[in-house]
C-alpha atoms as an extended CHARMM CRD file, in Angstrom:
* protein
*
       275  EXT
         1         1  MET       CA            160.6340000000      -64.3730000000       40.8800000000  PROA      1               0.0000000000
         2         2  ALA       CA            159.6160000000      -61.0820000000       39.1700000000  PROA      2               0.0000000000
         3         3  LYS       CA            156.3930000000      -59.2650000000       39.8450000000  PROA      3               0.0000000000
         4         4  ARG       CA            154.1100000000      -59.3410000000       36.8330000000  PROA      4               0.0000000000
         5         5  LYS       CA            154.1300000000      -55.4590000000       35.2830000000  PROA      5               0.0000000000
         6         6  ARG       CA            150.0600000000      -54.0100000000       36.3590000000  PROA      6               0.0000000000
         7         7  GLN       CA            150.8240000000      -50.8800000000       35.0470000000  PROA      7               0.0000000000
         8         8  LEU       CA            148.0130000000      -49.7880000000       32.4430000000  PROA      8               0.0000000000
         9         9  THR       CA            149.5980000000      -48.3840000000       29.1150000000  PROA      9               0.0000000000
        10        10  GLU       CA            147.1920000000      -47.4750000000       25.9300000000  PROA      10              0.0000000000
        11        11  ALA       CA            149.4400000000      -50.6570000000       24.3020000000  PROA      11              0.0000000000
        12        12  LYS       CA            148.4720000000      -53.1500000000       26.7310000000  PROA      12              0.0000000000
        13        13  ILE       CA            144.8280000000      -52.0340000000       26.0430000000  PROA      13              0.0000000000
        14        14  GLU       CA            144.7640000000      -52.9700000000       22.5920000000  PROA      14              0.0000000000
        15        15  ARG       CA            146.8250000000      -56.1640000000       23.3590000000  PROA      15              0.0000000000
        16        16  MET       CA            143.8290000000      -57.2900000000       25.5410000000  PROA      16              0.0000000000
        17        17  ILE       CA            141.1150000000      -56.3620000000       23.1230000000  PROA      17              0.0000000000
        18        18  LYS       CA            143.2910000000      -58.1470000000       20.1760000000  PROA      18              0.0000000000
        19        19  GLU       CA            143.3260000000      -61.2170000000       23.0460000000  PROA      19              0.0000000000
        20        20  GLY       CA            139.4820000000      -61.3900000000       23.0870000000  PROA      20              0.0000000000
        21        21  ARG       CA            138.8260000000      -60.1600000000       26.8290000000  PROA      21              0.0000000000
        22        22  GLY       CA            135.6970000000      -58.9760000000       27.4920000000  PROA      22              0.0000000000
        23        23  GLN       CA            134.2770000000      -60.7920000000       24.5830000000  PROA      23              0.0000000000
        24        24  GLY       CA            132.3260000000      -64.6300000000       23.7600000000  PROA      24              0.0000000000
        25        25  ILE       CA            129.3820000000      -66.1430000000       25.9850000000  PROA      25              0.0000000000
        26        26  GLY       CA            129.2110000000      -68.8610000000       28.3220000000  PROA      26              0.0000000000
        27        27  LYS       CA            132.4500000000      -71.1030000000       28.4270000000  PROA      27              0.0000000000
        28        28  ASP       CA            134.3640000000      -69.3210000000       25.7200000000  PROA      28              0.0000000000
        29        29  TYR       CA            134.0980000000      -65.9220000000       27.2690000000  PROA      29              0.0000000000
        30        30  LEU       CA            136.7820000000      -64.1280000000       28.4910000000  PROA      30              0.0000000000
        31        31  PRO       CA            137.2020000000      -61.6110000000       31.4220000000  PROA      31              0.0000000000
        32        32  TRP       CA            138.7610000000      -58.0760000000       30.9560000000  PROA      32              0.0000000000
        33        33  LEU       CA            140.6210000000      -58.5780000000       34.0990000000  PROA      33              0.0000000000
        34        34  THR       CA            142.0000000000      -61.5290000000       35.6920000000  PROA      34              0.0000000000
        35        35  ILE       CA            143.1150000000      -62.2500000000       39.4450000000  PROA      35              0.0000000000
        36        36  GLN       CA            146.9670000000      -61.7480000000       37.7550000000  PROA      36              0.0000000000
        37        37  ASP       CA            145.8460000000      -58.5140000000       36.3480000000  PROA      37              0.0000000000
        38        38  VAL       CA            144.7960000000      -56.4140000000       39.7710000000  PROA      38              0.0000000000
        39        39  PRO       CA            146.0750000000      -56.3930000000       43.3270000000  PROA      39              0.0000000000
        40        40  SER       CA            143.2030000000      -58.0290000000       44.4970000000  PROA      40              0.0000000000
        41        41  GLU       CA            141.7250000000      -60.5300000000       47.5130000000  PROA      41              0.0000000000
        42        42  GLY       CA            140.7670000000      -62.3210000000       44.1260000000  PROA      42              0.0000000000
        43        43  ARG       CA            140.7080000000      -66.4630000000       44.1230000000  PROA      43              0.0000000000
        44        44  ALA       CA            139.1400000000      -68.8780000000       41.3330000000  PROA      44              0.0000000000
        45        45  THR       CA            136.3800000000      -70.3800000000       42.5250000000  PROA      45              0.0000000000
        46        46  ARG       CA            136.6060000000      -74.1670000000       43.3690000000  PROA      46              0.0000000000
        47        47  GLY       CA            136.2660000000      -76.1510000000       40.5130000000  PROA      47              0.0000000000
        48        48  VAL       CA            134.3190000000      -75.0620000000       37.5730000000  PROA      48              0.0000000000
        49        49  GLY       CA            131.1180000000      -73.1280000000       37.1900000000  PROA      49              0.0000000000
        50        50  TRP       CA            128.3190000000      -75.1910000000       36.7830000000  PROA      50              0.0000000000
        51        51  THR       CA            126.3640000000      -72.6790000000       34.6590000000  PROA      51              0.0000000000
        52        52  THR       CA            129.2240000000      -71.8990000000       32.3210000000  PROA      52              0.0000000000
        53        53  GLY       CA            131.7570000000      -74.7810000000       32.8120000000  PROA      53              0.0000000000
        54        54  ARG       CA            134.4030000000      -72.9200000000       32.7700000000  PROA      54              0.0000000000
        55        55  ARG       CA            136.5400000000      -71.1330000000       35.9390000000  PROA      55              0.0000000000
        56        56  HSD       CA            135.7290000000      -67.4920000000       36.8260000000  PROA      56              0.0000000000
        57        57  GLN       CA            137.6020000000      -64.8020000000       38.1910000000  PROA      57              0.0000000000
        58        58  LEU       CA            136.3910000000      -63.2520000000       41.6580000000  PROA      58              0.0000000000
        59        59  LEU       CA            138.4990000000      -60.4180000000       42.9770000000  PROA      59              0.0000000000
        60        60  SER       CA            136.9200000000      -60.3230000000       46.1520000000  PROA      60              0.0000000000
        61        61  ASP       CA            134.9890000000      -62.6650000000       48.6440000000  PROA      61              0.0000000000
        62        62  ILE       CA            131.7140000000      -60.5110000000       47.8450000000  PROA      62              0.0000000000
        63        63  GLU       CA            132.2570000000      -61.4990000000       44.1640000000  PROA      63              0.0000000000
        64        64  ARG       CA            132.5060000000      -65.1140000000       44.9200000000  PROA      64              0.0000000000
        65        65  ASP       CA            129.6690000000      -65.0320000000       47.1350000000  PROA      65              0.0000000000
        66        66  TYR       CA            127.6580000000      -63.5130000000       44.8780000000  PROA      66              0.0000000000
        67        67  PHE       CA            128.7670000000      -65.6290000000       42.0390000000  PROA      67              0.0000000000
        68        68  TYR       CA            127.6670000000      -68.6960000000       44.0610000000  PROA      68              0.0000000000
        69        69  LEU       CA            124.2000000000      -67.4050000000       44.2190000000  PROA      69              0.0000000000
        70        70  LEU       CA            123.7850000000      -66.9660000000       40.6050000000  PROA      70              0.0000000000
        71        71  ASP       CA            125.5300000000      -70.0460000000       39.4980000000  PROA      71              0.0000000000
        72        72  TYR       CA            123.2530000000      -72.0760000000       42.0530000000  PROA      72              0.0000000000
        73        73  CYS       CA            120.0420000000      -70.0560000000       40.2410000000  PROA      73              0.0000000000
        74        74  ASP       CA            118.0610000000      -72.0250000000       37.5200000000  PROA      74              0.0000000000
        75        75  ASP       CA            117.3780000000      -69.1500000000       35.6500000000  PROA      75              0.0000000000
        76        76  VAL       CA            120.7520000000      -67.7360000000       34.9900000000  PROA      76              0.0000000000
        77        77  SER       CA            122.2950000000      -69.0150000000       32.2170000000  PROA      77              0.0000000000
        78        78  ASP       CA            124.9780000000      -67.3650000000       31.4370000000  PROA      78              0.0000000000
        79        79  ILE       CA            127.4480000000      -65.8860000000       33.8400000000  PROA      79              0.0000000000
        80        80  ARG       CA            130.3350000000      -63.2110000000       32.5580000000  PROA      80              0.0000000000
        81        81  GLU       CA            132.1830000000      -61.0630000000       35.0430000000  PROA      81              0.0000000000
        82        82  GLN       CA            134.9210000000      -58.1870000000       34.6440000000  PROA      82              0.0000000000
        83        83  PHE       CA            133.0110000000      -57.2530000000       31.8290000000  PROA      83              0.0000000000
        84        84  PRO       CA            134.2970000000      -54.0220000000       30.0490000000  PROA      84              0.0000000000
        85        85  LEU       CA            132.3830000000      -50.6560000000       29.1000000000  PROA      85              0.0000000000
        86        86  LEU       CA            133.9250000000      -50.6290000000       25.8600000000  PROA      86              0.0000000000
        87        87  PRO       CA            134.4570000000      -48.3090000000       23.8790000000  PROA      87              0.0000000000
        88        88  LEU       CA            136.7400000000      -46.3780000000       26.0650000000  PROA      88              0.0000000000
        89        89  GLU       CA            136.0890000000      -43.3740000000       24.8810000000  PROA      89              0.0000000000
        90        90  GLU       CA            132.2360000000      -43.6920000000       25.8910000000  PROA      90              0.0000000000
        91        91  THR       CA            132.5450000000      -43.8300000000       29.7320000000  PROA      91              0.0000000000
        92        92  GLN       CA            135.3170000000      -40.4940000000       29.2510000000  PROA      92              0.0000000000
        93        93  MET       CA            132.7780000000      -38.7440000000       27.3550000000  PROA      93              0.0000000000
        94        94  ILE       CA            130.1870000000      -39.9560000000       30.0300000000  PROA      94              0.0000000000
        95        95  ALA       CA            132.7140000000      -38.6940000000       32.9090000000  PROA      95              0.0000000000
        96        96  GLU       CA            132.8960000000      -35.6010000000       30.9660000000  PROA      96              0.0000000000
        97        97  LYS       CA            129.4980000000      -34.6490000000       30.7290000000  PROA      97              0.0000000000
        98        98  ILE       CA            128.7180000000      -35.2330000000       34.2490000000  PROA      98              0.0000000000
        99        99  GLY       CA            131.9070000000      -33.3760000000       35.2610000000  PROA      99              0.0000000000
       100       100  VAL       CA            133.8720000000      -36.5190000000       37.3910000000  PROA      100             0.0000000000
       101       101  GLU       CA            137.3120000000      -37.5210000000       37.1220000000  PROA      101             0.0000000000
       102       102  HSD       CA            137.1070000000      -41.0270000000       34.5780000000  PROA      102             0.0000000000
       103       103  PRO       CA            139.2040000000      -43.7010000000       36.0540000000  PROA      103             0.0000000000
       104       104  LYS       CA            143.0180000000      -43.6240000000       35.8920000000  PROA      104             0.0000000000
       105       105  ASP       CA            146.1320000000      -45.7330000000       35.9200000000  PROA      105             0.0000000000
       106       106  PRO       CA            147.7280000000      -44.4290000000       39.6370000000  PROA      106             0.0000000000
       107       107  LYS       CA            151.3510000000      -44.7030000000       37.7260000000  PROA      107             0.0000000000
       108       108  THR       CA            150.8890000000      -44.1880000000       34.4710000000  PROA      108             0.0000000000
       109       109  GLY       CA            147.7100000000      -41.4810000000       34.3590000000  PROA      109             0.0000000000
       110       110  ILE       CA            146.4730000000      -43.8900000000       31.1140000000  PROA      110             0.0000000000
       111       111  PRO       CA            142.9270000000      -43.7840000000       31.5330000000  PROA      111             0.0000000000
       112       112  ILE       CA            141.3860000000      -47.6640000000       32.5510000000  PROA      112             0.0000000000
       113       113  VAL       CA            138.7620000000      -49.8450000000       30.6270000000  PROA      113             0.0000000000
       114       114  MET       CA            136.1110000000      -49.7290000000       33.5880000000  PROA      114             0.0000000000
       115       115  THR       CA            134.1730000000      -52.8680000000       34.0910000000  PROA      115             0.0000000000
       116       116  THR       CA            130.9280000000      -53.9640000000       35.6460000000  PROA      116             0.0000000000
       117       117  ASP       CA            131.7730000000      -56.9670000000       38.0190000000  PROA      117             0.0000000000
       118       118  PHE       CA            128.6020000000      -59.0370000000       36.4820000000  PROA      118             0.0000000000
       119       119  LEU       CA            126.8830000000      -59.2380000000       33.2020000000  PROA      119             0.0000000000
       120       120  ILE       CA            123.9560000000      -61.9580000000       33.6680000000  PROA      120             0.0000000000
       121       121  THR       CA            121.3960000000      -63.9620000000       31.5180000000  PROA      121             0.0000000000
       122       122  TYR       CA            118.9620000000      -64.0610000000       33.4660000000  PROA      122             0.0000000000
       123       123  GLN       CA            115.6530000000      -65.8080000000       31.8940000000  PROA      123             0.0000000000
       124       124  ASP       CA            115.3170000000      -63.9560000000       28.7390000000  PROA      124             0.0000000000
       125       125  LYS       CA            117.1070000000      -60.6700000000       30.1470000000  PROA      125             0.0000000000
       126       126  THR       CA            120.2710000000      -59.1840000000       30.4920000000  PROA      126             0.0000000000
       127       127  LEU       CA            121.4360000000      -57.5750000000       34.1010000000  PROA      127             0.0000000000
       128       128  ALA       CA            124.5810000000      -56.1310000000       35.2410000000  PROA      128             0.0000000000
       129       129  ARG       CA            125.2960000000      -56.0810000000       38.1930000000  PROA      129             0.0000000000
       130       130  THR       CA            128.0180000000      -54.2190000000       40.9500000000  PROA      130             0.0000000000
       131       131  VAL       CA            128.8420000000      -55.7550000000       44.3330000000  PROA      131             0.0000000000
       132       132  LYS       CA            130.4390000000      -53.9070000000       46.7690000000  PROA      132             0.0000000000
       133       133  PRO       CA            130.4290000000      -53.7250000000       50.5300000000  PROA      133             0.0000000000
       134       134  SER       CA            127.9870000000      -51.4570000000       52.0470000000  PROA      134             0.0000000000
       135       135  ALA       CA            130.8630000000      -49.5460000000       53.3070000000  PROA      135             0.0000000000
       136       136  GLU       CA            131.8580000000      -48.3310000000       50.1610000000  PROA      136             0.0000000000
       137       137  LEU       CA            128.4430000000      -46.9270000000       49.2320000000  PROA      137             0.0000000000
       138       138  GLU       CA            129.5540000000      -43.5030000000       51.4350000000  PROA      138             0.0000000000
       139       139  ASN       CA            132.7400000000      -42.8010000000       49.2350000000  PROA      139             0.0000000000
       140       140  GLU       CA            132.0690000000      -40.1670000000       46.6980000000  PROA      140             0.0000000000
       141       141  ARG       CA            134.3460000000      -41.1070000000       44.3280000000  PROA      141             0.0000000000
       142       142  THR       CA            133.4230000000      -44.6320000000       44.4400000000  PROA      142             0.0000000000
       143       143  ILE       CA            129.4040000000      -43.1290000000       44.0710000000  PROA      143             0.0000000000
       144       144  ALA       CA            130.9170000000      -40.8750000000       40.5410000000  PROA      144             0.0000000000
       145       145  LYS       CA            132.3840000000      -44.1450000000       38.8830000000  PROA      145             0.0000000000
       146       146  PHE       CA            128.8720000000      -45.6920000000       39.7070000000  PROA      146             0.0000000000
       147       147  GLU       CA            127.1730000000      -42.8600000000       38.1170000000  PROA      147             0.0000000000
       148       148  ILE       CA            129.4270000000      -43.4310000000       34.7970000000  PROA      148             0.0000000000
       149       149  GLU       CA            128.6210000000      -47.0980000000       35.0370000000  PROA      149             0.0000000000
       150       150  ARG       CA            124.9620000000      -46.1320000000       35.5330000000  PROA      150             0.0000000000
       151       151  ILE       CA            124.8660000000      -44.1030000000       32.2720000000  PROA      151             0.0000000000
       152       152  TYR       CA            126.8940000000      -46.5760000000       30.2630000000  PROA      152             0.0000000000
       153       153  TRP       CA            124.3200000000      -49.3060000000       30.7340000000  PROA      153             0.0000000000
       154       154  ASP       CA            120.9080000000      -47.0220000000       30.8300000000  PROA      154             0.0000000000
       155       155  SER       CA            121.8440000000      -46.0730000000       27.7540000000  PROA      155             0.0000000000
       156       156  ARG       CA            121.7630000000      -49.7160000000       26.5280000000  PROA      156             0.0000000000
       157       157  HSD       CA            118.7150000000      -50.3400000000       28.1590000000  PROA      157             0.0000000000
       158       158  VAL       CA            120.1230000000      -52.8910000000       30.3150000000  PROA      158             0.0000000000
       159       159  ASP       CA            118.8110000000      -53.2650000000       33.9800000000  PROA      159             0.0000000000
       160       160  TRP       CA            121.9870000000      -51.9940000000       36.1650000000  PROA      160             0.0000000000
       161       161  GLY       CA            122.2020000000      -52.0510000000       40.0520000000  PROA      161             0.0000000000
       162       162  ILE       CA            124.5580000000      -52.2800000000       43.0110000000  PROA      162             0.0000000000
       163       163  ILE       CA            124.6720000000      -55.6000000000       45.4320000000  PROA      163             0.0000000000
       164       164  THR       CA            125.9210000000      -55.3850000000       48.8620000000  PROA      164             0.0000000000
       165       165  ASP       CA            127.1870000000      -57.6620000000       51.7440000000  PROA      165             0.0000000000
       166       166  SER       CA            123.5090000000      -56.8640000000       53.3030000000  PROA      166             0.0000000000
       167       167  ASP       CA            121.8890000000      -58.2700000000       50.0280000000  PROA      167             0.0000000000
       168       168  LEU       CA            123.7410000000      -62.1420000000       50.5510000000  PROA      168             0.0000000000
       169       169  PRO       CA            121.9570000000      -64.4870000000       52.5960000000  PROA      169             0.0000000000
       170       170  ASP       CA            124.8630000000      -66.0770000000       54.6460000000  PROA      170             0.0000000000
       171       171  ALA       CA            123.9200000000      -69.7770000000       55.1090000000  PROA      171             0.0000000000
       172       172  LEU       CA            122.6590000000      -70.4640000000       52.0220000000  PROA      172             0.0000000000
       173       173  ILE       CA            125.8510000000      -68.9740000000       49.9600000000  PROA      173             0.0000000000
       174       174  ARG       CA            127.9470000000      -71.0320000000       52.5400000000  PROA      174             0.0000000000
       175       175  ASN       CA            125.7540000000      -74.3890000000       51.6570000000  PROA      175             0.0000000000
       176       176  ILE       CA            126.4220000000      -73.9420000000       48.1230000000  PROA      176             0.0000000000
       177       177  GLU       CA            129.9440000000      -73.3570000000       48.5900000000  PROA      177             0.0000000000
       178       178  TRP       CA            130.2160000000      -76.5940000000       50.5790000000  PROA      178             0.0000000000
       179       179  VAL       CA            128.3460000000      -78.4650000000       47.6330000000  PROA      179             0.0000000000
       180       180  HSD       CA            130.0470000000      -76.6490000000       44.6690000000  PROA      180             0.0000000000
       181       181  LYS       CA            132.8450000000      -78.5550000000       43.8610000000  PROA      181             0.0000000000
       182       182  GLU       CA            130.8720000000      -81.9660000000       44.0740000000  PROA      182             0.0000000000
       183       183  PHE       CA            128.8280000000      -81.3070000000       41.1120000000  PROA      183             0.0000000000
       184       184  HSD       CA            131.2450000000      -82.7560000000       38.8490000000  PROA      184             0.0000000000
       185       185  ASN       CA            132.0930000000      -85.5010000000       40.9880000000  PROA      185             0.0000000000
       186       186  GLU       CA            134.2320000000      -88.6010000000       39.2710000000  PROA      186             0.0000000000
       187       187  ASP       CA            133.4010000000      -91.3230000000       42.1830000000  PROA      187             0.0000000000
       188       188  VAL       CA            129.7090000000      -91.1860000000       39.8030000000  PROA      188             0.0000000000
       189       189  PRO       CA            131.1230000000      -92.3650000000       36.2840000000  PROA      189             0.0000000000
       190       190  ALA       CA            133.7870000000      -94.6840000000       38.4600000000  PROA      190             0.0000000000
       191       191  LEU       CA            131.4000000000      -96.5590000000       40.6830000000  PROA      191             0.0000000000
       192       192  GLY       CA            128.4060000000      -97.3280000000       37.7490000000  PROA      192             0.0000000000
       193       193  ILE       CA            124.8380000000      -96.6220000000       38.0060000000  PROA      193             0.0000000000
       194       194  PHE       CA            124.3190000000      -99.8530000000       39.7110000000  PROA      194             0.0000000000
       195       195  THR       CA            126.4420000000      -98.8490000000       42.6490000000  PROA      195             0.0000000000
       196       196  ILE       CA            125.0750000000      -95.4500000000       42.7220000000  PROA      196             0.0000000000
       197       197  ARG       CA            121.3610000000      -96.1820000000       42.6900000000  PROA      197             0.0000000000
       198       198  ASN       CA            122.1920000000      -98.7560000000       45.7680000000  PROA      198             0.0000000000
       199       199  LEU       CA            124.1870000000      -95.6340000000       47.6750000000  PROA      199             0.0000000000
       200       200  GLN       CA            121.3650000000      -93.5170000000       46.7320000000  PROA      200             0.0000000000
       201       201  GLN       CA            118.2740000000      -95.9180000000       48.3140000000  PROA      201             0.0000000000
       202       202  MET       CA            120.5370000000      -96.3540000000       51.4140000000  PROA      202             0.0000000000
       203       203  LEU       CA            121.2340000000      -93.3140000000       52.0690000000  PROA      203             0.0000000000
       204       204  SER       CA            117.6140000000      -91.5420000000       51.4950000000  PROA      204             0.0000000000
       205       205  ALA       CA            116.6670000000      -93.9690000000       54.1050000000  PROA      205             0.0000000000
       206       206  ARG       CA            118.4970000000      -93.3340000000       56.7110000000  PROA      206             0.0000000000
       207       207  LEU       CA            118.3220000000      -89.7030000000       55.8730000000  PROA      207             0.0000000000
       208       208  HSD       CA            114.5670000000      -89.7540000000       56.0960000000  PROA      208             0.0000000000
       209       209  ASN       CA            114.6180000000      -91.9230000000       59.4120000000  PROA      209             0.0000000000
       210       210  GLY       CA            116.6080000000      -88.6660000000       61.2070000000  PROA      210             0.0000000000
       211       211  GLU       CA            119.9930000000      -90.3300000000       60.7590000000  PROA      211             0.0000000000
       212       212  VAL       CA            122.9460000000      -88.0690000000       61.4510000000  PROA      212             0.0000000000
       213       213  ILE       CA            124.4880000000      -87.2420000000       58.1640000000  PROA      213             0.0000000000
       214       214  SER       CA            128.0380000000      -88.2260000000       58.8870000000  PROA      214             0.0000000000
       215       215  ARG       CA            126.8390000000      -91.0670000000       60.6160000000  PROA      215             0.0000000000
       216       216  ALA       CA            124.5660000000      -92.4740000000       57.4660000000  PROA      216             0.0000000000
       217       217  CYS       CA            127.2710000000      -91.8600000000       55.2490000000  PROA      217             0.0000000000
       218       218  LEU       CA            129.9480000000      -93.3950000000       57.0480000000  PROA      218             0.0000000000
       219       219  ALA       CA            127.1530000000      -96.1750000000       57.5330000000  PROA      219             0.0000000000
       220       220  CYS       CA            126.5170000000      -96.5360000000       53.8820000000  PROA      220             0.0000000000
       221       221  ASP       CA            130.5810000000      -96.4580000000       52.9110000000  PROA      221             0.0000000000
       222       222  GLU       CA            130.8490000000      -99.4750000000       55.2840000000  PROA      222             0.0000000000
       223       223  GLN       CA            127.8540000000     -101.6140000000       53.8940000000  PROA      223             0.0000000000
       224       224  LEU       CA            129.1150000000     -101.0100000000       50.0620000000  PROA      224             0.0000000000
       225       225  GLY       CA            133.0430000000     -101.0590000000       50.5570000000  PROA      225             0.0000000000
       226       226  LEU       CA            133.7350000000      -97.8150000000       49.7910000000  PROA      226             0.0000000000
       227       227  ASP       CA            136.3540000000      -95.2280000000       51.0040000000  PROA      227             0.0000000000
       228       228  ALA       CA            135.3760000000      -93.0890000000       53.9250000000  PROA      228             0.0000000000
       229       229  GLY       CA            134.0860000000      -90.0380000000       52.9410000000  PROA      229             0.0000000000
       230       230  THR       CA            132.4440000000      -91.5030000000       49.4990000000  PROA      230             0.0000000000
       231       231  SER       CA            129.1370000000      -90.9090000000       50.2990000000  PROA      231             0.0000000000
       232       232  LEU       CA            129.2520000000      -88.0480000000       52.2810000000  PROA      232             0.0000000000
       233       233  ALA       CA            130.9660000000      -86.3030000000       48.8740000000  PROA      233             0.0000000000
       234       234  LEU       CA            128.0650000000      -88.1100000000       46.6000000000  PROA      234             0.0000000000
       235       235  PHE       CA            125.8250000000      -86.6040000000       49.5540000000  PROA      235             0.0000000000
       236       236  ARG       CA            127.1180000000      -82.7840000000       48.2400000000  PROA      236             0.0000000000
       237       237  HSD       CA            126.7590000000      -84.3170000000       44.9080000000  PROA      237             0.0000000000
       238       238  PHE       CA            123.3840000000      -84.8120000000       45.0530000000  PROA      238             0.0000000000
       239       239  ILE       CA            122.8660000000      -81.5680000000       46.6080000000  PROA      239             0.0000000000
       240       240  ALA       CA            124.3780000000      -79.9270000000       44.2800000000  PROA      240             0.0000000000
       241       241  ARG       CA            122.5910000000      -81.5000000000       40.9190000000  PROA      241             0.0000000000
       242       242  LYS       CA            119.1300000000      -80.8610000000       42.7880000000  PROA      242             0.0000000000
       243       243  ILE       CA            118.3560000000      -84.7270000000       42.6410000000  PROA      243             0.0000000000
       244       244  TRP       CA            118.2450000000      -84.6790000000       46.6720000000  PROA      244             0.0000000000
       245       245  SER       CA            116.6070000000      -81.1920000000       48.7250000000  PROA      245             0.0000000000
       246       246  VAL       CA            117.4130000000      -80.1430000000       51.7980000000  PROA      246             0.0000000000
       247       247  ASP       CA            116.5670000000      -76.8600000000       53.5410000000  PROA      247             0.0000000000
       248       248  MET       CA            119.3460000000      -74.5000000000       52.2690000000  PROA      248             0.0000000000
       249       249  THR       CA            118.4080000000      -71.6010000000       53.8480000000  PROA      249             0.0000000000
       250       250  GLU       CA            119.7470000000      -73.0510000000       57.4100000000  PROA      250             0.0000000000
       251       251  ARG       CA            123.7390000000      -74.2770000000       57.6620000000  PROA      251             0.0000000000
       252       252  ILE       CA            124.0610000000      -77.8380000000       56.6370000000  PROA      252             0.0000000000
       253       253  MET       CA            125.4130000000      -79.5780000000       59.4230000000  PROA      253             0.0000000000
       254       254  PRO       CA            127.5550000000      -83.3680000000       58.7170000000  PROA      254             0.0000000000
       255       255  THR       CA            126.6360000000      -83.4640000000       62.6760000000  PROA      255             0.0000000000
       256       256  LEU       CA            122.7760000000      -82.8770000000       62.5500000000  PROA      256             0.0000000000
       257       257  PRO       CA            120.4480000000      -84.2990000000       60.8560000000  PROA      257             0.0000000000
       258       258  ALA       CA            119.3280000000      -83.5780000000       56.9140000000  PROA      258             0.0000000000
       259       259  LYS       CA            116.7750000000      -80.7850000000       57.5510000000  PROA      259             0.0000000000
       260       260  ASP       CA            113.6710000000      -81.1350000000       55.3600000000  PROA      260             0.0000000000
       261       261  PHE       CA            115.2310000000      -83.6240000000       53.2160000000  PROA      261             0.0000000000
       262       262  SER       CA            113.7310000000      -84.8230000000       50.1160000000  PROA      262             0.0000000000
       263       263  GLU       CA            114.1840000000      -86.3720000000       46.8760000000  PROA      263             0.0000000000
       264       264  LYS       CA            113.2670000000      -84.1330000000       43.8510000000  PROA      264             0.0000000000
       265       265  HSD       CA            114.7070000000      -86.5650000000       40.8830000000  PROA      265             0.0000000000
       266       266  SER       CA            114.8360000000      -90.3910000000       40.5900000000  PROA      266             0.0000000000
       267       267  ASP       CA            117.5300000000      -89.8730000000       38.0100000000  PROA      267             0.0000000000
       268       268  ILE       CA            121.3080000000      -89.4520000000       38.0690000000  PROA      268             0.0000000000
       269       269  ARG       CA            122.0140000000      -86.5560000000       36.0410000000  PROA      269             0.0000000000
       270       270  LEU       CA            125.6030000000      -86.7010000000       34.7310000000  PROA      270             0.0000000000
       271       271  GLU       CA            125.5770000000      -83.5100000000       32.6460000000  PROA      271             0.0000000000
       272       272  ALA       CA            126.6140000000      -80.1640000000       33.4600000000  PROA      272             0.0000000000
       273       273  LYS       CA            124.0980000000      -77.2440000000       33.0650000000  PROA      273             0.0000000000
       274       274  GLY       CA            125.2300000000      -75.4230000000       29.8800000000  PROA      274             0.0000000000
       275       275  GLY       CA            127.6720000000      -77.7220000000       29.1080000000  PROA      275             0.0000000000
């Protein structure tokens, strides 16, 4: 199979703009870059984003991890990744003014459209965040590109900042990752509200009594005649929907009891946030 050509040309930039890259909000937003556009460790998240109702284009593990935190936060109402710093001429002028070379395509020499990893709508504010491993902050070229980015957002009165791996709480992120794909659980409408409520009552009673999560879930599967694993998936669904609460700052282990388990909501919420 032929590899996709990733070289940048002026015609390609114009085509990307006409395609609507970097435009739209919420579910309709189109990232400037996708995992097919650049050589990366990129991966789409498992399932649709809770906040936007769309799949996100995340180009590294650290982007994915920061995305999980944003998606979990109730005060975040929109997440736009790979956001372009347009017009291109503006970042070129900034680079010239501060005396640094503007990023360009290594093969064609064409100036590239710079991007900010995340443009976030948080409460009533817009935040721009770049995420990078802390080791990269020692690279002078990286710092020079950050300065272009900082000036660009400062001129728009947008709060810009850098997030590194040391800023990311690993246990919380891994827990969000574990429940993330169960936010949209097909068993909820398939089983019906009566069965779901019975399962909630039975499972919550066992968890309140300190029973190990996996054992409690398997017992509910057997009592209700469900396929093995159904109750565990729904446990993750209830956590993802914040119907139930556990200590998210420590890794959730199915072989252990649910720490600080509580029921936050009595009603089943079927709608996705922002959907």
